[in-house]
Coordinates of C-alpha atoms in Angstrom, one line a residue:
X1 CA 0.2 0.0 0.1
X2 CA 1.5 3.4 -1.1
X3 CA 1.8 4.8 3.5
X4 CA 2.9 1.4 3.6
X5 CA 6.7 2.2 2.1
X6 CA 8.9 5.5 1.4
X7 CA 8.7 6.7 -2.3
X8 CA 11.5 8.0 -4.2
X9 CA 11.3 11.0 -6.3
X10 CA 12.2 9.4 -9.6
X11 CA 13.6 12.5 -9.8
X12 CA 16.3 11.5 -7.7
X13 CA 17.3 9.1 -9.1
X14 CA 19.8 11.4 -11.3
X15 CA 23.0 10.3 -9.9
X16 CA 25.9 9.0 -11.1
X17 CA 25.7 5.5 -12.5
X18 CA 27.6 2.6 -10.0
X19 CA 27.7 5.0 -7.2
X20 CA 24.9 3.4 -5.4
X21 CA 22.8 0.2 -5.4
X22 CA 21.2 -0.9 -8.4
X23 CA 17.7 0.0 -8.5
X24 CA 14.2 -1.0 -9.7
X25 CA 10.6 1.6 -10.7
X26 CA 7.3 0.5 -10.1
X27 CA 4.8 2.0 -11.2
X28 CA 1.9 0.8 -10.1
X29 CA -2.1 1.8 -9.3
X30 CA -2.7 1.9 -5.0
X31 CA -3.7 -0.6 -2.0
X32 CA -2.4 -3.0 -5.5
X33 CA 0.0 -4.9 -3.8
X34 CA 1.5 -7.5 -0.3
X35 CA 3.0 -5.5 2.3
X36 CA 6.0 -6.9 2.9
X37 CA 6.3 -7.8 -1.7
X38 CA 9.0 -5.1 -2.1
X39 CA 10.8 -5.6 0.7
X40 CA 11.3 -9.5 -0.4
X41 CA 12.0 -8.9 -4.5
X42 CA 15.1 -6.5 -2.7
X43 CA 15.7 -9.4 -0.4
X44 CA 16.3 -11.9 -3.0
X45 CA 18.2 -10.0 -5.8
X46 CA 19.4 -6.6 -4.4
X47 CA 18.0 -4.4 -6.3
X48 CA 15.9 -1.4 -5.1
X49 CA 12.8 -0.7 -6.0
X50 CA 11.4 3.1 -6.1
X51 CA 7.3 2.2 -5.7
X52 CA 5.3 5.2 -7.2
X53 CA 1.2 4.8 -7.3
X54 CA -2.0 5.8 -9.7
X55 CA -5.5 5.2 -9.5
X56 CA -6.1 5.4 -13.6
X57 CA -5.3 4.7 -16.6
X58 CA -6.0 7.5 -17.5
X59 CA -3.7 9.7 -15.9
X60 CA -0.5 6.1 -16.5
X61 CA -1.3 6.5 -19.7
X62 CA 0.0 10.1 -21.0
X63 CA 2.8 9.7 -19.0
X64 CA 3.8 6.8 -20.9
X65 CA 2.5 8.3 -24.0
X66 CA 4.8 11.6 -23.6
X67 CA 7.6 9.5 -23.0
X68 CA 10.6 9.6 -21.1
X69 CA 9.1 8.7 -17.3
X70 CA 11.5 6.7 -16.1
X71 CA 9.8 3.8 -15.0
X72 CA 10.6 0.2 -15.7
X73 CA 7.2 -1.9 -14.5
X74 CA 3.7 -0.4 -15.0
X75 CA 0.8 -2.0 -14.1
X76 CA -1.9 -1.2 -17.2
X77 CA -5.6 -2.7 -17.8
X78 CA -6.1 -4.6 -20.7
X79 CA -7.1 -1.9 -22.6
X80 CA -5.0 0.6 -22.3
X81 CA -2.5 -2.0 -23.1
X82 CA -4.0 -3.2 -26.2
X83 CA -4.0 0.9 -27.3
X84 CA -0.5 1.9 -26.2
X85 CA 1.4 -1.6 -27.7
X86 CA 0.2 -0.3 -30.7
X87 CA 1.9 2.8 -30.5
X88 CA 4.9 1.2 -29.6
X89 CA 5.5 2.1 -26.1
X90 CA 6.0 -0.9 -24.7
X91 CA 8.9 -3.6 -25.4
X92 CA 9.0 -7.2 -25.8
X93 CA 8.5 -9.4 -23.0
X94 CA 12.9 -12.2 -23.1
X95 CA 10.6 -14.9 -22.8
X96 CA 13.9 -16.4 -21.3
X97 CA 14.3 -14.5 -18.7
X98 CA 10.6 -16.0 -16.7
X99 CA 11.0 -18.7 -16.1
X100 CA 8.2 -18.0 -14.0
X101 CA 6.1 -18.1 -17.3
X102 CA 5.3 -21.5 -16.4
X103 CA 2.6 -21.5 -13.7
X104 CA 0.3 -19.5 -15.7
X105 CA -3.6 -20.7 -15.8
X106 CA -3.0 -20.8 -19.8
X107 CA -6.8 -20.1 -20.8
X108 CA -6.3 -16.6 -18.7
X109 CA -2.9 -16.0 -20.9
X110 CA -5.2 -16.6 -24.2
X111 CA -7.7 -14.5 -22.4
X112 CA -5.5 -11.5 -22.4
X113 CA -4.3 -12.8 -25.9
X114 CA -6.9 -11.0 -27.0
X115 CA -6.0 -8.1 -26.0
X116 CA -1.4 -8.1 -26.2
X117 CA -1.4 -11.3 -29.7
X118 CA 1.1 -13.6 -27.5
X119 CA 1.3 -12.1 -24.5
X120 CA 4.1 -11.0 -26.3
X121 CA 4.3 -7.0 -24.5
X122 CA 3.0 -8.4 -21.2
X123 CA 2.3 -11.0 -18.3
X124 CA -1.2 -11.0 -15.9
X125 CA -1.3 -9.6 -12.9
X126 CA -4.4 -9.6 -10.8
X127 CA -8.0 -9.4 -12.7
X128 CA -11.5 -8.3 -11.7
X129 CA -14.3 -7.1 -12.6
X130 CA -17.0 -3.9 -11.9
X131 CA -19.3 -4.4 -10.1
X132 CA -21.1 -2.8 -6.6
X133 CA -20.1 -2.8 -3.5
X134 CA -23.0 -1.7 -0.6
X135 CA -23.0 -1.1 3.6
X136 CA -26.0 -4.6 4.4
X137 CA -26.5 -2.2 6.9
X138 CA -27.6 1.2 5.7
X139 CA -28.9 0.2 2.3
X140 CA -31.8 -2.0 4.3
X141 CA -32.3 0.8 6.2
X142 CA -32.8 3.1 4.0
X143 CA -34.5 1.0 1.2
X144 CA -35.4 -2.5 3.4
X145 CA -35.7 -5.9 2.6
X146 CA -36.6 -6.3 -1.1
X147 CA -34.2 -3.6 -2.6
X148 CA -32.6 -4.8 -5.9
X149 CA -28.9 -5.2 -4.5
X150 CA -27.6 -7.1 -6.4
X151 CA -29.0 -5.5 -9.8
X152 CA -27.8 -2.2 -11.2
X153 CA -30.8 -1.4 -11.1
X154 CA -30.0 0.1 -7.3
X155 CA -27.6 3.4 -9.3
X156 CA -29.2 3.2 -12.2
X157 CA -32.6 3.4 -10.9
X158 CA -33.3 6.9 -9.3
X159 CA -36.7 5.9 -7.4
X160 CA -33.4 4.0 -5.2
X161 CA -30.0 5.8 -5.5
X162 CA -32.8 8.9 -4.6
X163 CA -32.9 7.0 -1.2
X164 CA -29.3 6.2 -0.8
X165 CA -28.0 10.0 -1.9
X166 CA -28.6 10.8 1.6
X167 CA -25.3 7.3 3.5
X168 CA -24.3 8.7 0.1
X169 CA -22.9 7.2 -3.4
X170 CA -19.4 7.2 -5.2
X171 CA -18.6 6.1 -8.7
X172 CA -15.1 6.2 -10.2
X173 CA -13.7 8.7 -12.2
X174 CA -13.2 5.5 -15.4
X175 CA -15.6 6.6 -18.4
X176 CA -14.6 3.5 -20.0
X177 CA -16.3 0.9 -17.3
X178 CA -18.9 3.3 -16.5
X179 CA -20.5 4.4 -20.4
X180 CA -20.3 0.9 -20.9
X181 CA -22.3 -0.3 -17.2
X182 CA -25.1 2.1 -18.1
X183 CA -25.3 1.1 -21.5
X184 CA -25.6 -2.7 -20.5
X185 CA -28.6 -1.9 -18.3
X186 CA -30.0 -0.4 -21.0
X187 CA -29.8 -2.8 -23.4
X188 CA -27.8 -2.6 -25.2
X189 CA -23.8 -3.4 -26.3
X190 CA -22.0 -2.3 -23.7
X191 CA -19.4 -2.8 -26.4
X192 CA -21.1 -0.1 -29.4
X193 CA -18.6 2.5 -30.1
X194 CA -22.7 4.0 -32.1
X195 CA -22.9 7.6 -30.4
X196 CA -25.5 6.9 -29.8
X197 CA -25.6 4.3 -27.6
X198 CA -23.5 6.6 -25.9
X199 CA -25.8 9.3 -25.9
X200 CA -28.1 7.4 -24.4
X201 CA -25.8 5.7 -20.9
X202 CA -25.2 9.8 -21.0
X203 CA -29.1 10.0 -19.7
X204 CA -28.9 7.7 -17.5
X205 CA -26.1 9.3 -15.8
X206 CA -27.2 12.6 -15.8
X207 CA -30.7 11.3 -14.5
X208 CA -29.0 9.6 -11.2
X209 CA -25.9 13.0 -11.5
X210 CA -27.9 14.2 -8.2
X211 CA -27.4 11.5 -6.3
X212 CA -24.1 11.2 -7.1
X213 CA -21.6 12.2 -3.4
X214 CA -18.0 12.3 -5.3
X215 CA -16.6 11.3 -8.9
X216 CA -12.8 8.9 -7.5
X217 CA -11.3 5.4 -7.9
X218 CA -9.7 5.2 -4.4
X219 CA -11.4 7.6 -1.7
X220 CA -14.3 4.9 -1.9
X221 CA -12.1 2.4 0.1
X222 CA -12.0 4.1 3.5
X223 CA -15.1 5.9 3.1
X224 CA -16.9 2.6 2.4
X225 CA -14.9 1.2 4.8
X226 CA -15.4 3.8 8.2
X227 CA -19.2 3.6 7.1
X228 CA -18.0 6.8 5.9
X229 CA -20.7 6.2 1.5
X230 CA -23.4 3.2 1.5
X231 CA -22.7 2.5 -1.6
X232 CA -19.9 2.0 -4.7
X233 CA -19.9 1.2 -7.6
X234 CA -15.8 -0.2 -8.1
X235 CA -13.3 -2.3 -8.5
X236 CA -14.1 -6.9 -6.7
X237 CA -10.2 -6.0 -5.0
X238 CA -11.4 -3.1 -3.5
X239 CA -14.8 -3.4 -2.1
X240 CA -13.4 -7.2 -0.3
X241 CA -10.2 -4.6 1.1
X242 CA -12.9 -2.4 2.5
X243 CA -15.2 -5.1 3.5
X244 CA -12.4 -6.4 6.0
X245 CA -10.8 -2.7 6.4
X246 CA -14.3 -1.9 8.2
X247 CA -14.1 -6.6 9.7
X248 CA -11.1 -5.5 11.4
X249 CA -11.9 -2.4 12.9
X250 CA -14.8 -4.0 14.1
X251 CA -16.9 -0.3 13.6
X252 CA -20.2 -2.8 12.8
X253 CA -19.7 -1.7 9.1
X254 CA -20.9 -4.5 7.0
X255 CA -20.0 -4.6 3.1
X256 CA -21.0 -6.9 0.6
X257 CA -19.7 -6.9 -3.3
X258 CA -22.0 -8.4 -6.5
X259 CA -21.9 -8.7 -9.5
X260 CA -24.6 -7.7 -11.1
X261 CA -26.9 -9.3 -12.6
X262 CA -27.6 -7.6 -16.4
X263 CA -23.0 -8.3 -16.1
X264 CA -20.5 -6.3 -15.7
X265 CA -17.0 -5.3 -16.8
X266 CA -14.8 -7.7 -16.5
X267 CA -10.7 -6.4 -17.0
X268 CA -7.2 -7.6 -16.6
X269 CA -4.3 -6.1 -15.1
X270 CA -0.8 -6.4 -16.9
X271 CA 3.1 -6.7 -15.7
X272 CA 4.8 -5.2 -18.3
X273 CA 7.7 -3.0 -19.9
X274 CA 7.8 0.8 -20.9
X275 CA 10.3 0.9 -24.6
X276 CA 12.9 3.7 -22.7
X277 CA 12.6 1.4 -19.7
X278 CA 16.1 3.1 -17.1
X279 CA 16.3 -1.2 -16.4
X280 CA 15.0 -4.1 -18.6
X281 CA 17.1 -6.7 -16.8
X282 CA 15.8 -5.4 -13.3
X283 CA 12.0 -5.2 -14.3
X284 CA 12.5 -8.6 -15.7
X285 CA 13.6 -10.5 -12.4
X286 CA 10.3 -8.1 -11.2
X287 CA 7.8 -9.6 -13.6
X288 CA 8.9 -13.1 -13.2
X289 CA 9.3 -13.3 -9.1
X290 CA 5.4 -11.9 -9.3
X291 CA 4.9 -14.7 -11.6
X292 CA 6.5 -17.4 -8.2
X293 CA 3.1 -19.1 -6.5
X294 CA 3.5 -18.4 -3.5
X295 CA 4.8 -14.0 -3.9
X296 CA 1.4 -14.4 -6.4
X297 CA -0.5 -15.9 -3.4
X298 CA 0.8 -13.5 -1.7
X299 CA -0.4 -10.8 -3.2
X300 CA -4.1 -12.2 -3.7
X301 CA -4.6 -13.0 0.0
X302 CA -3.8 -9.7 0.4
X303 CA -5.2 -7.2 -2.2
X304 CA -8.6 -9.6 -2.5
X305 CA -8.0 -10.1 -6.4
X306 CA -8.9 -13.1 -9.1
X307 CA -5.4 -13.7 -10.6
X308 CA -3.3 -15.4 -13.7
X309 CA -1.5 -17.4 -12.0
X310 CA -2.5 -21.2 -12.2
X311 CA 0.1 -22.2 -9.5
X312 CA -1.1 -20.0 -7.3
X313 CA -4.5 -21.1 -5.7
X314 CA -4.1 -23.6 -3.8
X315 CA -2.2 -21.0 -1.5
X316 CA -4.6 -19.0 -1.5
X317 CA -7.4 -18.3 0.8
X318 CA -10.6 -20.8 0.8
X319 CA -11.7 -17.7 1.4
X320 CA -11.2 -16.2 -1.5
X321 CA -10.7 -18.6 -4.0
X322 CA -14.9 -20.4 -2.8
X323 CA -16.1 -15.9 -3.4
X324 CA -18.1 -16.7 -6.3
X325 CA -18.2 -12.3 -6.3
X326 CA -14.0 -13.1 -6.7
X327 CA -13.7 -16.1 -9.1
X328 CA -16.4 -15.8 -10.7
X329 CA -19.1 -19.3 -11.6
X330 CA -19.6 -20.2 -15.6
X331 CA -23.1 -18.7 -15.3
X332 CA -21.7 -15.4 -14.0
X333 CA -19.1 -15.4 -16.1
X334 CA -20.9 -15.9 -19.5
X335 CA -22.6 -12.4 -18.5
X336 CA -19.2 -10.7 -18.1
X337 CA -18.8 -8.0 -21.5
X338 CA -14.7 -8.1 -22.0
X339 CA -12.7 -3.7 -22.7
X340 CA -13.2 -2.4 -26.5
X341 CA -10.1 -0.5 -27.4
X342 CA -11.5 2.6 -29.2
X343 CA -10.1 5.5 -31.7
X344 CA -9.8 8.7 -30.3
X345 CA -13.0 10.0 -32.2
X346 CA -14.8 7.5 -30.6
X347 CA -11.9 9.0 -27.1
X348 CA -13.2 12.5 -28.0
X349 CA -16.2 11.9 -27.6
X350 CA -16.2 9.6 -24.3
X351 CA -14.2 12.8 -23.0
X352 CA -17.0 15.7 -23.9
X353 CA -19.7 13.2 -22.2
X354 CA -17.5 12.1 -19.3
X355 CA -16.4 16.2 -19.2
X356 CA -20.8 16.3 -19.2
X357 CA -22.1 13.6 -16.5
X358 CA -19.4 14.8 -14.2
X359 CA -20.4 18.8 -14.2
X360 CA -24.2 17.7 -14.9
X361 CA -24.3 19.8 -17.3

C-alpha cells in the first residue's frame, strides 16, 4: 500500500550510475500489492525498488505516451495496454528471462492475448470485475429487505439511488467502465462504439447525477470501510479491501460486493515494460518474481483480487477462491464483457460526455 513504503521521487535518481545499488522503478495501482512483496524482492535480488502509485488508467497513459517517464514496470489495464502497444509504448518480453511463466493459467493468458497477441508484451498481474459495493445495514435501513442489491437498478434507477444519496454514493472516475455499464443496463451492447448508444448511457447517468456524491477511483475504499458512504461502483478487490478494513476495525460496518445480474466488466491488469525502461533486466526479474506461486498468492491474499497464476491457487485463502464474487462461476462469466479499445474519435467523444456527467451540465 502507498503509505507502507518510502516513495522516492524519480528525479532524485539522477546520480552517477554505479555509485548506488541497482534500482528498479515500479508504477502500479494504489493499494495493490502485499505489504512485504517489495521487501522480499529486494532481499532476493539486492535490487532497490522505487514504488510509485496511480489510481486511473488515464494518468498512466498520459505518462506513457509522453515518453521518458523513467519507469521499468507498469501495470495498465488490458484495453489501455492494447492501444499503448499500438503506439509503440512497450517492449517485447524476453521469455527466456521469465521461467515462472509456466505457472500462469493458459486460459486466462489466452484471454489476455486478445489485447496483446501472443502475450508478447505483458503478463497478467491481477484480474477482476467492476461491480457494486454496499453497506448492508444502511442499504437495508433505507430501502428495506427488497432492495435490488443484485442489480445495477440499485444505482441506475432514481427511485432507489435518490433514497441512497443521503448516505453517500460514489462512482469510479472511469468513463470507459461506467458508460458501458449504463448502456448494458439499458439493454444496449456494452461494447458498442455507436455515438447514439453513448448518448443514451450519458442520459441515464445524468438522471442520477444529483444522487452521486463524488467520482474517485481510490477514496471509496476507506470511505466504505468507515461508513462515510454506503454504495460504490468499484473494482472487486477494492471493495473486498474495504470489507476487510471494516471487519478489522470492528466498527459495525458490513460491506458486500456483487456482480450485478445484468453483467459486468471483466478486466485484466497487465505487467509490462516501457520501451524506454532504464533497467529492463531488473524489470524482467521483478515480473518473474511476482509470477512465483507463493508471491502471487501473498498478493491475492492481501488485496483480494483474482490472479492469473494457476500454480498459486492452492496457496490462496479458500475464502477467496471459494467466493464467486472474486472467482466467478461459469454462469456468471457468461454475462461478463471485456473492455473495448476505442479509436481517437470515440475517445474524444467519451471524454466530453464524461465531463458533462461529472459536472452535471
